[in-house]
XYZ file of C-alpha atoms in Angstrom:
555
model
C 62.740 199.032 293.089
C 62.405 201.902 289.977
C 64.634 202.570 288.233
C 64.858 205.821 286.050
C 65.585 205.868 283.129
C 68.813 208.057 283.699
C 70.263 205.286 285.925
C 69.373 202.640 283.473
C 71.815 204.384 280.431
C 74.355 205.146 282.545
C 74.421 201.711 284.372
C 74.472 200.443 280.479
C 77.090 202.937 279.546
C 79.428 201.936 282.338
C 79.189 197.768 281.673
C 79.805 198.346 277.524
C 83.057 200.657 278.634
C 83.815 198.437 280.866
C 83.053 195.242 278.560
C 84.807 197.165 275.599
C 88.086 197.402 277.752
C 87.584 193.696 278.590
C 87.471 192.364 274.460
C 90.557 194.619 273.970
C 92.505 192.638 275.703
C 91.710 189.329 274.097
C 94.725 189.442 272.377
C 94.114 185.539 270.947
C 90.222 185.996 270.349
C 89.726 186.158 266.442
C 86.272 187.995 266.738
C 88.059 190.496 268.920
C 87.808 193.829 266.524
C 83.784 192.678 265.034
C 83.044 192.938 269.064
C 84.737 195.620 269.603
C 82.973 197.528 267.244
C 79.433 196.685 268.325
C 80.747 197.523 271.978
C 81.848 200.865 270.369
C 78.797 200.948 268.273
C 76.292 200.181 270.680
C 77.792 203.281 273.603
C 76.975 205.808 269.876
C 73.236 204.256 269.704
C 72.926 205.459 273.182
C 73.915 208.876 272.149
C 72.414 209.440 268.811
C 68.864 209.574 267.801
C 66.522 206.750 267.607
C 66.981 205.195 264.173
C 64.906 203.176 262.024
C 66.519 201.318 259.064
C 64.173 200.046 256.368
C 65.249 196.704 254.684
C 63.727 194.490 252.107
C 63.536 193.065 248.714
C 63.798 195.160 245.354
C 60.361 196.442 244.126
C 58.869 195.720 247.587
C 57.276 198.856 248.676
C 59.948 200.491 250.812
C 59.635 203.327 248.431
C 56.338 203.635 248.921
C 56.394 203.017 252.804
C 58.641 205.754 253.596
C 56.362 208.171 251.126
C 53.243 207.231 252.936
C 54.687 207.125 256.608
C 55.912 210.748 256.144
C 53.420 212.265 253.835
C 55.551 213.421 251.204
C 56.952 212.315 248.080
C 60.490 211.837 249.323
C 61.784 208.413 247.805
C 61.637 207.850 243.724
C 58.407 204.603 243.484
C 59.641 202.496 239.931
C 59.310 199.409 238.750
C 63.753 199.768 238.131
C 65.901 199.641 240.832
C 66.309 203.582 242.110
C 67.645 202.975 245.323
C 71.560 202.517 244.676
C 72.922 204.222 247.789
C 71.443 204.815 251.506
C 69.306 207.900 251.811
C 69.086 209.027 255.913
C 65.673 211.630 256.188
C 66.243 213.080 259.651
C 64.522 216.390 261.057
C 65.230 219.698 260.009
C 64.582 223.423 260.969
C 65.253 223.772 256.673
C 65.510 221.386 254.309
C 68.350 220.307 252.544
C 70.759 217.493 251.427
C 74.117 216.491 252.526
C 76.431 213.957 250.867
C 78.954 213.053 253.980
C 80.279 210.075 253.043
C 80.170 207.800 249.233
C 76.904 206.382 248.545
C 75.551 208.002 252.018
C 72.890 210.713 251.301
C 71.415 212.918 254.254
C 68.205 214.223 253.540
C 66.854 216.927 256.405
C 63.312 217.361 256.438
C 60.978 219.697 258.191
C 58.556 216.922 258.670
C 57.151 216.267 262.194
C 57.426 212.424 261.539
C 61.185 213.081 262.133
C 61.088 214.468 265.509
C 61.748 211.322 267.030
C 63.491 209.446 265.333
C 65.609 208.916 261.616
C 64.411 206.805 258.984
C 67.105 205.340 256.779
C 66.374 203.847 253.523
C 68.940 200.946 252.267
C 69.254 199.458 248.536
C 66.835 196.498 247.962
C 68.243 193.035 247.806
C 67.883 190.771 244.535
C 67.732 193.682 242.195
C 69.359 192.051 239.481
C 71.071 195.766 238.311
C 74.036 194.184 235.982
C 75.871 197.520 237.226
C 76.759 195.367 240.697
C 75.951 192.029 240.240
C 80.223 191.942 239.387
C 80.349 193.511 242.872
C 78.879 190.513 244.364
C 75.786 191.619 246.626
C 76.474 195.185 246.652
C 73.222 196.569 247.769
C 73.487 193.718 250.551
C 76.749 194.873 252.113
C 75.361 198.337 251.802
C 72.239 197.362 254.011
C 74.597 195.381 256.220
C 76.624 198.147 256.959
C 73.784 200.024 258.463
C 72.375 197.045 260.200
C 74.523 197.798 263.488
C 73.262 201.500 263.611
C 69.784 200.744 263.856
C 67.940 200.694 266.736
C 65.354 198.615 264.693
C 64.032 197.271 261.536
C 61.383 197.415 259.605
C 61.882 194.454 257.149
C 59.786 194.603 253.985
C 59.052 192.004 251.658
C 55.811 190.903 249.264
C 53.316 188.677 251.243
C 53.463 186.101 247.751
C 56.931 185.860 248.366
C 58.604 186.381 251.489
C 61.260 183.898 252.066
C 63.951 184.812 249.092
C 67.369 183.542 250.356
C 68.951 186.880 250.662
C 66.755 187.535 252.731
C 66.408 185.100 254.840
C 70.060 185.638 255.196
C 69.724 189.363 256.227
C 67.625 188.189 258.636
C 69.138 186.244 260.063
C 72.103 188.557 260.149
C 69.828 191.176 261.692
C 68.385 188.890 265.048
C 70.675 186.627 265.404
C 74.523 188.597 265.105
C 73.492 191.670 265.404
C 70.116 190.946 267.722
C 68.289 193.930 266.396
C 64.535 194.088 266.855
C 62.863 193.287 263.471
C 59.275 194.611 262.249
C 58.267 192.159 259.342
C 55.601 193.875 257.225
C 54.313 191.754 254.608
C 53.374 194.540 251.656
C 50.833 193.912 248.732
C 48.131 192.659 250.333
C 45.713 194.058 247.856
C 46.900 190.974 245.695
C 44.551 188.956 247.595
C 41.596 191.004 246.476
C 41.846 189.132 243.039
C 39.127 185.933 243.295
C 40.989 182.919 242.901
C 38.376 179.882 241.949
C 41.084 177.375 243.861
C 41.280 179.394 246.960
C 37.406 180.797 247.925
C 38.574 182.439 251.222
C 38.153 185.913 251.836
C 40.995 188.358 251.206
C 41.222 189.070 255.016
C 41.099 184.988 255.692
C 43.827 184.425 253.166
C 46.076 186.923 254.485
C 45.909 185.672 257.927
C 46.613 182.241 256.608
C 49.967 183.618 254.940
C 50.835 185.677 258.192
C 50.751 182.448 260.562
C 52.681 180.864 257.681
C 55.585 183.456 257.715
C 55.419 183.220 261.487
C 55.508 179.468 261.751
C 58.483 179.887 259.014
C 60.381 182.635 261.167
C 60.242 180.513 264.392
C 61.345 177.316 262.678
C 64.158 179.167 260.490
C 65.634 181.628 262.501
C 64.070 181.194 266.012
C 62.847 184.443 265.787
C 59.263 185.896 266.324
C 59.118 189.544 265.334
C 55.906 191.077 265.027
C 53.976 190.973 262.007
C 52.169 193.981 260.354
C 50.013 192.728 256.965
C 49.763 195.829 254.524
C 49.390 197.440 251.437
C 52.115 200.223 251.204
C 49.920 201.449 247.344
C 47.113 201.711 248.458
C 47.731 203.930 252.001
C 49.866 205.913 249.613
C 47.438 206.821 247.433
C 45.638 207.810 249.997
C 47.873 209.754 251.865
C 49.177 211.561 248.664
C 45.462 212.406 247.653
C 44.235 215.813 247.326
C 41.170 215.729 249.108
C 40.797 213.449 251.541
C 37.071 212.151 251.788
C 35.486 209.340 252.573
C 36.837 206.955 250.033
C 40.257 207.794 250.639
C 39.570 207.299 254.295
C 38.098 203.654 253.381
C 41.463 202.900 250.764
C 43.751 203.759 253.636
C 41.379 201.471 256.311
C 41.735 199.252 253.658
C 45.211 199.126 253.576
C 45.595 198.412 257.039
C 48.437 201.277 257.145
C 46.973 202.036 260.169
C 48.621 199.127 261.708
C 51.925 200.798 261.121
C 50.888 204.057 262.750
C 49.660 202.800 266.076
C 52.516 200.585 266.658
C 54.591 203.783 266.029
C 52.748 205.501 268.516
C 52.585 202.833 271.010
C 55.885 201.260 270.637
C 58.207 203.909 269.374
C 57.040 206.608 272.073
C 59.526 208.468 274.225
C 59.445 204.918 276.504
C 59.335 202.591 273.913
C 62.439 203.947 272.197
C 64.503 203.946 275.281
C 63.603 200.345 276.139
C 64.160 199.499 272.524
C 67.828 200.928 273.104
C 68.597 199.707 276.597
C 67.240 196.056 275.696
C 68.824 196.375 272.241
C 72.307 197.065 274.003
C 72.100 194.320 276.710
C 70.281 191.935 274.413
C 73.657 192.174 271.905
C 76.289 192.335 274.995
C 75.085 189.301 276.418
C 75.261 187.535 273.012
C 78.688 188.674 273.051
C 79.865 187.542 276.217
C 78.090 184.013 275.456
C 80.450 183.811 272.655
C 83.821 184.530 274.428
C 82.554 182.126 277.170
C 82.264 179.293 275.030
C 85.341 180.535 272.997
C 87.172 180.637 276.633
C 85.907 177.114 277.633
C 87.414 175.855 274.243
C 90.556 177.394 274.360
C 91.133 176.219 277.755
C 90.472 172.868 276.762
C 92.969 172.613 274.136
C 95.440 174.581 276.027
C 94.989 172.114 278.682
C 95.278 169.441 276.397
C 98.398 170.405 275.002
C 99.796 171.410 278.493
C 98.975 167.373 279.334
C 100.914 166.535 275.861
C 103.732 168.151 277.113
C 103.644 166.904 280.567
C 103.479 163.375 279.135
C 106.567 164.497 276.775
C 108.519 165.266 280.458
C 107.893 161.757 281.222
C 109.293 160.178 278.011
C 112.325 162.698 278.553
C 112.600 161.092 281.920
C 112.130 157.589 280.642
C 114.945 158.484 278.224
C 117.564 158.615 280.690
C 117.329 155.278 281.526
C 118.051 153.877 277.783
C 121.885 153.479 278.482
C 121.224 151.132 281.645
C 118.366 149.153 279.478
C 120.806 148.995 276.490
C 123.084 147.565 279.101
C 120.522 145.006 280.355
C 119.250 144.333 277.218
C 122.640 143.431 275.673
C 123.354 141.409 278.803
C 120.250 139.213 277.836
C 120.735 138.978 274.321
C 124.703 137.626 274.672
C 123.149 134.901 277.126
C 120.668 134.072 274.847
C 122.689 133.692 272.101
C 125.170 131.464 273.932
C 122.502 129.146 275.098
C 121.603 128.869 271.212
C 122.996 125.324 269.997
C 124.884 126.742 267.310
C 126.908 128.552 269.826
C 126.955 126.196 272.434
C 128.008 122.508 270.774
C 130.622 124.520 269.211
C 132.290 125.780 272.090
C 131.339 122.751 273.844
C 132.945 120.439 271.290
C 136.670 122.444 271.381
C 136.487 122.798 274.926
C 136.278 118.758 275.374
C 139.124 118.316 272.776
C 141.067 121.197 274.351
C 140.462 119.583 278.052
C 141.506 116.530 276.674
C 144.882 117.799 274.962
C 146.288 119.111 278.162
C 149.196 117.728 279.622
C 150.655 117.658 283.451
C 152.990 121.047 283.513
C 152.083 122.664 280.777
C 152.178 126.332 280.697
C 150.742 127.170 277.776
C 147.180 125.944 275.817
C 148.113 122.581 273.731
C 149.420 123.584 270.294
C 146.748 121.810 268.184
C 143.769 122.886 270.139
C 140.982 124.686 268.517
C 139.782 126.573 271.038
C 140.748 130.499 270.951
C 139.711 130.673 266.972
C 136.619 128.709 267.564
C 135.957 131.230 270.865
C 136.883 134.151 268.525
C 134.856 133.327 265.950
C 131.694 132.301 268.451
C 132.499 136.161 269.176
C 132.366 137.013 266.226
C 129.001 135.429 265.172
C 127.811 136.754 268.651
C 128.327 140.308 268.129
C 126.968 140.246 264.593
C 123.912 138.832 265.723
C 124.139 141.783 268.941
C 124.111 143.990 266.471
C 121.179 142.957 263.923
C 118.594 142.240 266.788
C 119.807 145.380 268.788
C 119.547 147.828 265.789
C 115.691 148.423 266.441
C 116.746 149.564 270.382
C 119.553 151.782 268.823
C 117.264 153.173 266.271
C 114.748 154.175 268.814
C 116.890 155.664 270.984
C 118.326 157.941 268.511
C 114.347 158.504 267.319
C 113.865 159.563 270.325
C 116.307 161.964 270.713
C 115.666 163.183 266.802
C 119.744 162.458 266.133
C 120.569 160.752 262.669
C 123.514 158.274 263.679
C 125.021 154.868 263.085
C 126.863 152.722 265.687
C 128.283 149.217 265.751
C 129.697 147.113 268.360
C 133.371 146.926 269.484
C 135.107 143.676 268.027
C 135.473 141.439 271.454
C 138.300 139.223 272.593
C 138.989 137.220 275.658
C 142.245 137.028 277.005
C 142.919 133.926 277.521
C 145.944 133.399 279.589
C 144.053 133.520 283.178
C 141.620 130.899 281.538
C 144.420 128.649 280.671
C 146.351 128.940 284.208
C 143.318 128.136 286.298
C 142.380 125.135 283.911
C 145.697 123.787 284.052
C 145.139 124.008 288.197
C 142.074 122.030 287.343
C 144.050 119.194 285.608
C 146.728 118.828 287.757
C 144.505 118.893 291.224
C 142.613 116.324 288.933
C 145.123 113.608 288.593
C 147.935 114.280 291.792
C 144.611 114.518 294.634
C 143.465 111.213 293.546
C 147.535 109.765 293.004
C 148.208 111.473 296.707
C 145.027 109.866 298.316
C 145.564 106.489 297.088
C 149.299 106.467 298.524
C 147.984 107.425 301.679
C 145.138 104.483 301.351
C 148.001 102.230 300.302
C 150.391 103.062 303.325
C 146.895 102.469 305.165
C 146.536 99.253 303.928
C 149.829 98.270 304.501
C 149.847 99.131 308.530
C 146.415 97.521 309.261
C 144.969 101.033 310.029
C 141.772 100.437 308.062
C 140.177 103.330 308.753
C 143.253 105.332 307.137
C 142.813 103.287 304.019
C 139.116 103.687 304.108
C 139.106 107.527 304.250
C 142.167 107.913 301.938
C 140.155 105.517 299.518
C 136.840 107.534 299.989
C 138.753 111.048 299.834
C 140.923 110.253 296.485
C 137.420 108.765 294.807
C 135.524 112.144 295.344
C 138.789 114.166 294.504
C 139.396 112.212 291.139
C 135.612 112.098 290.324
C 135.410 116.399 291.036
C 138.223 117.166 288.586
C 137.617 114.713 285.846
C 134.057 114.902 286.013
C 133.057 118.381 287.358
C 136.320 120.484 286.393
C 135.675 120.600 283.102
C 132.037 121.577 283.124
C 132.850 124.107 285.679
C 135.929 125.702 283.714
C 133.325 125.943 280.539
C 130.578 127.672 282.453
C 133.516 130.329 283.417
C 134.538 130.479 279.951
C 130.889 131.482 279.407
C 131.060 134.219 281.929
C 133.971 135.359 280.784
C 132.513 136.696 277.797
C 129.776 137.958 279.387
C 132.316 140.464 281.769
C 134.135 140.584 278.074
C 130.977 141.709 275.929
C 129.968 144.278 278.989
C 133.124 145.865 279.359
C 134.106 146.033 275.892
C 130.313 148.043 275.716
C 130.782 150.408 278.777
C 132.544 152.830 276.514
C 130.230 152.709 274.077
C 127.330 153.081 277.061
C 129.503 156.445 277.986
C 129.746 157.646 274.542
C 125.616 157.267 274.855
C 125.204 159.092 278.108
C 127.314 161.769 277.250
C 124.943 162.372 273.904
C 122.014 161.929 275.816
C 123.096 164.135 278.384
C 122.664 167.662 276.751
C 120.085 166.530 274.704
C 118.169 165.916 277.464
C 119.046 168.972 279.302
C 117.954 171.066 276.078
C 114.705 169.287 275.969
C 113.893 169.816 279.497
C 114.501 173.494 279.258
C 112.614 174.046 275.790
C 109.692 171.259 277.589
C 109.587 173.200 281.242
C 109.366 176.471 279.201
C 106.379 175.000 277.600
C 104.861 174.043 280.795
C 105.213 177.718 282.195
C 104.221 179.376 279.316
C 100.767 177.241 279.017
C 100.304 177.395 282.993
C 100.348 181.329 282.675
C 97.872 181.404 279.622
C 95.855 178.509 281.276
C 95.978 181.072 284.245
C 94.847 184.399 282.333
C 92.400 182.306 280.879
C 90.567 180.798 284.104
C 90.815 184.593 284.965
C 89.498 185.858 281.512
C 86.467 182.927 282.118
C 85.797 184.581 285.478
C 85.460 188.293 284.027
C 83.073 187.115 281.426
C 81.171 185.559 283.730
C 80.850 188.704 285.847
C 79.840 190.721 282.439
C 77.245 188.107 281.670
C 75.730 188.184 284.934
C 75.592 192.034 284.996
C 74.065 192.036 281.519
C 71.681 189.659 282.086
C 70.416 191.149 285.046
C 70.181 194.572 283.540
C 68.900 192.797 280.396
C 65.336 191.755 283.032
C 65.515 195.030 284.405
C 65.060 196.679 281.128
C 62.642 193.907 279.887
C 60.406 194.462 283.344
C 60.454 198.455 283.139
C 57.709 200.574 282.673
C 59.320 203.756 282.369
């Protein structure tokens, strides 16, 4: 299919509008206003006239390049710095100078170089000039500035030196951010006509060497391969700007190899040439940029996703948070039993229980004056809830860490009531003794009468009666003791358990709400995202397609 070249700008035109719209809504894209100035900046290059911006070192020859290229003396030549500013020379019907802008010069030409395109002339880099070096690279940010109106460069620099770091820099700058096409002419090669007794090559052999050098360097620096033109910018001047042109002047400019630059002017930068130059400059640089916001986009929607799964997992804990009032409950439970199986709870209790037992008497309605039992159980208490309290102070203090509150608690003082304790072992000690004292007058009557089998069950039933109470009664009425300071510890905590709940409550509620905001808010961006990904993706696949178009057209 051909494609003309009409079709081709406006089916460029219409994806940078298009992509330009896109990057302004990348609200959260930090590189959002550089690319929207290149989009912007690449639709005027499609408008305006072809430009070519020379770049390069001080004292290279750009001077000199521009003077011989047009014919003219038109740009100072010194050995000082004279180029402080950018000078444009662009074609016109009379000649004069404009000064639009600070430290922007337009100089109109009537000069049929110009027809086709503008040559613009930056400051050279590393000139030392004390005026700026305060600035910082001055002449630098000056040539930067112009690097995005260019539709290409021609980057000059000395073939004995052509790797200073500014300028690898500006290179670098030039391919890789801004993916401009770059010319690299290495100037001075009349410096090789000197005989060197350490280097007996020919002049033409040794600049060839330094050519594959630079382009060996380029590829391994920068990854770029420009095209290489080997000349010397004095001598082609000198013969351009002679008065008579004969046939040494015609051999000085052969043997400056000017000629070089003029048919790749004429080849490359012909009506054809130009365009491609524009259309592959302008999908070469789109596609570039939409590489960049993918990645950016894949990256963002992995920490966005990331955090969305932090939060998620923060739900979880907020869930598992509820549940801390039943597992203080539990855990309390376990720690009381613990402690009362602990010997220093246990003989204690064991040893005033035994003594208290023993102190009862048949109808007694109250516990035996001298027993030790209640301030030994009190006391037990006592000791029990201390020890609750220092081993479940790191439980309490994660609970409240949890819930980022800044309180103290301690537990209620516990007593058990006694009286119901004291009836039903009393009921214990008197089954113990009148069972036994009833069976046996039954075995005796039994006895008596000759009904053996009466005395013999009697006998049997008063033996397991007596041997329940004495033996079993007590053991039995100190396990209930026991539980009845477990129902004791738990009730005298189910206030406190409330008091928990009801500060856990809203403080839950709040960080659910702030925690399912969260989770909406990042599902949404997650969601403009994925979209966002999707549009790049279309933009990168219609660039890159238009990008082989362009590189496969013939005009």
């Amino acid at each position: 299919m051909t494609h003309s070249s009409e079709d081709l700008m406006e089916t460029l035109q219409g994806y940078l509008l298009e992509a330009k719209m896109f990057i302004g809504d990348l609200q959260w894209y930090p590189k959002k206003e550089m690319f929207l100035k290149d989009m912007e900046q690449s639709l005027l290059n499609l408008r305006e006239k072809f430009k070519i911006v020379i770049a390069g070192d001080y004292n290279s020859g750009k001077s000199y390049f521009i003077n011989t290229l047009m014919g003219d003396i038109v740009a100072k030549v010194s050995n000082m710095p004279e180029t402080d500013r950018v000078h444009i020379y662009r074609y016109g019907t009379e000649e004069s100078t404009q000064n639009p802008e600070d430290l922007v010069w337009i100089h109109y030409k009537i000069n049929p170089v110009l027809e086709h395109f503008d040559l613009v002339d930056t400051p050279g880099l590393n000139s030392g000039d004390s005026k700026h070096t305060a600035q910082g690279d001055f002449h630098g940010d000056m040539t930067r500035e112009f690097i995005p109106s260019a539709d290409i460069v021609f980057y000059i620099t000395s073939i004995i030196s052509p790797w200073s770091a500014s300028g690898r820099d500006l290179l670098n700058y030039i391919y890789r951010e801004k993916c401009r096409k770059i010319i690299l002419i290495l100037n001075k090669i009349d410096i090789f006509d000197e005989p060197d007794p350490l280097n007996p090559k020919t002049p033409a052999e040794k600049v060839e060497e330094t050519v594959q050098q630079v382009r060996f360097r380029c590829k391994e620096h920068l990854d770029l391969e420009p095209d290489i033109l080997a000349i010397s910018c004095v001598r082609a001047y000198r013969a351009k700007t002679a008065k008579h042109q004969n046939k040494e002047t015609i051999a000085l400019l052969e043997k400056s190899r000017f000629y070089e630059v003029l048919d790749y002017i004429q080849s490359s930068l012909n009506d054809v040439g130009r365009l491609r130059i524009k259309l592959f400059t302008g999908t070469h640089l789109s596609r570039e940029i939409m590489q960049q916001i993918q990645q950016a986009l894949t990256e963002e929607i992995h920490r966005l996703s990331q955090e969305k799964n932090k939060v998620e997992k923060e739900i979880q804990g907020v869930q598992e948070v509820k549940k801390l009032p039943h597992e203080l409950q539990q855990k309390l439970k376990e720690r009381t039993e613990q402690l009362l199986q602990e010997e220093k709870f246990g003989n204690a209790l064991s040893q005033e229980f035994q003594f208290f037992w023993k102190s009862f008497k048949i109808g007694a309605k109250k516990p035996p004056v001298n027993s030790g039992l209640e301030p030994a159980l009190n006391d037990a208490l006592d000791q029990l809830s201390q020890r609750l309290l220092e081993t479940m102070e790191p439980f309490h203090q994660e609970i409240y860490q949890k819930l980022e509150l800044n309180k103290t608690w301690k537990l209620p003082k516990v007593r058990v009531p006694l009286e119901s304790f004291f009836k039903k072992c009393f009921l214990e000690f008197t089954l113990g003794y009148t069972l036994p004292a009833g069976a046996g007058l039954l075995a005796l009557i039994g006895l008596i009468s000759g009904t053996h089998w009466l005395w013999f069950l009697s006998l049997l039933a008063g033996g397991g009666a007596g041997y329940y109470y004495t033996k079993q009664s007590p053991d039995r009425c100190f396990q209930e003791i026991k539980e009845e300071i477990y129902r004791c510890q738990r009730n005298a905590m189910s206030p406190f358990r409330e008091q928990i709940q009801e500060e856990l409550e809203p403080t839950i509620r709040n960080m659910e709400m702030v925690l399912k905001e969260d989770i909406n808010r990042l599902r949404l961006q997650l969601e403009g995202l994925e979209e966002q990904k999707r549009k790049t993706e279309t933009l990168l696949t219609q660039f890159t397609e238009l990008h082989q178009t362009v590189e496969n057209w013939q005009g």
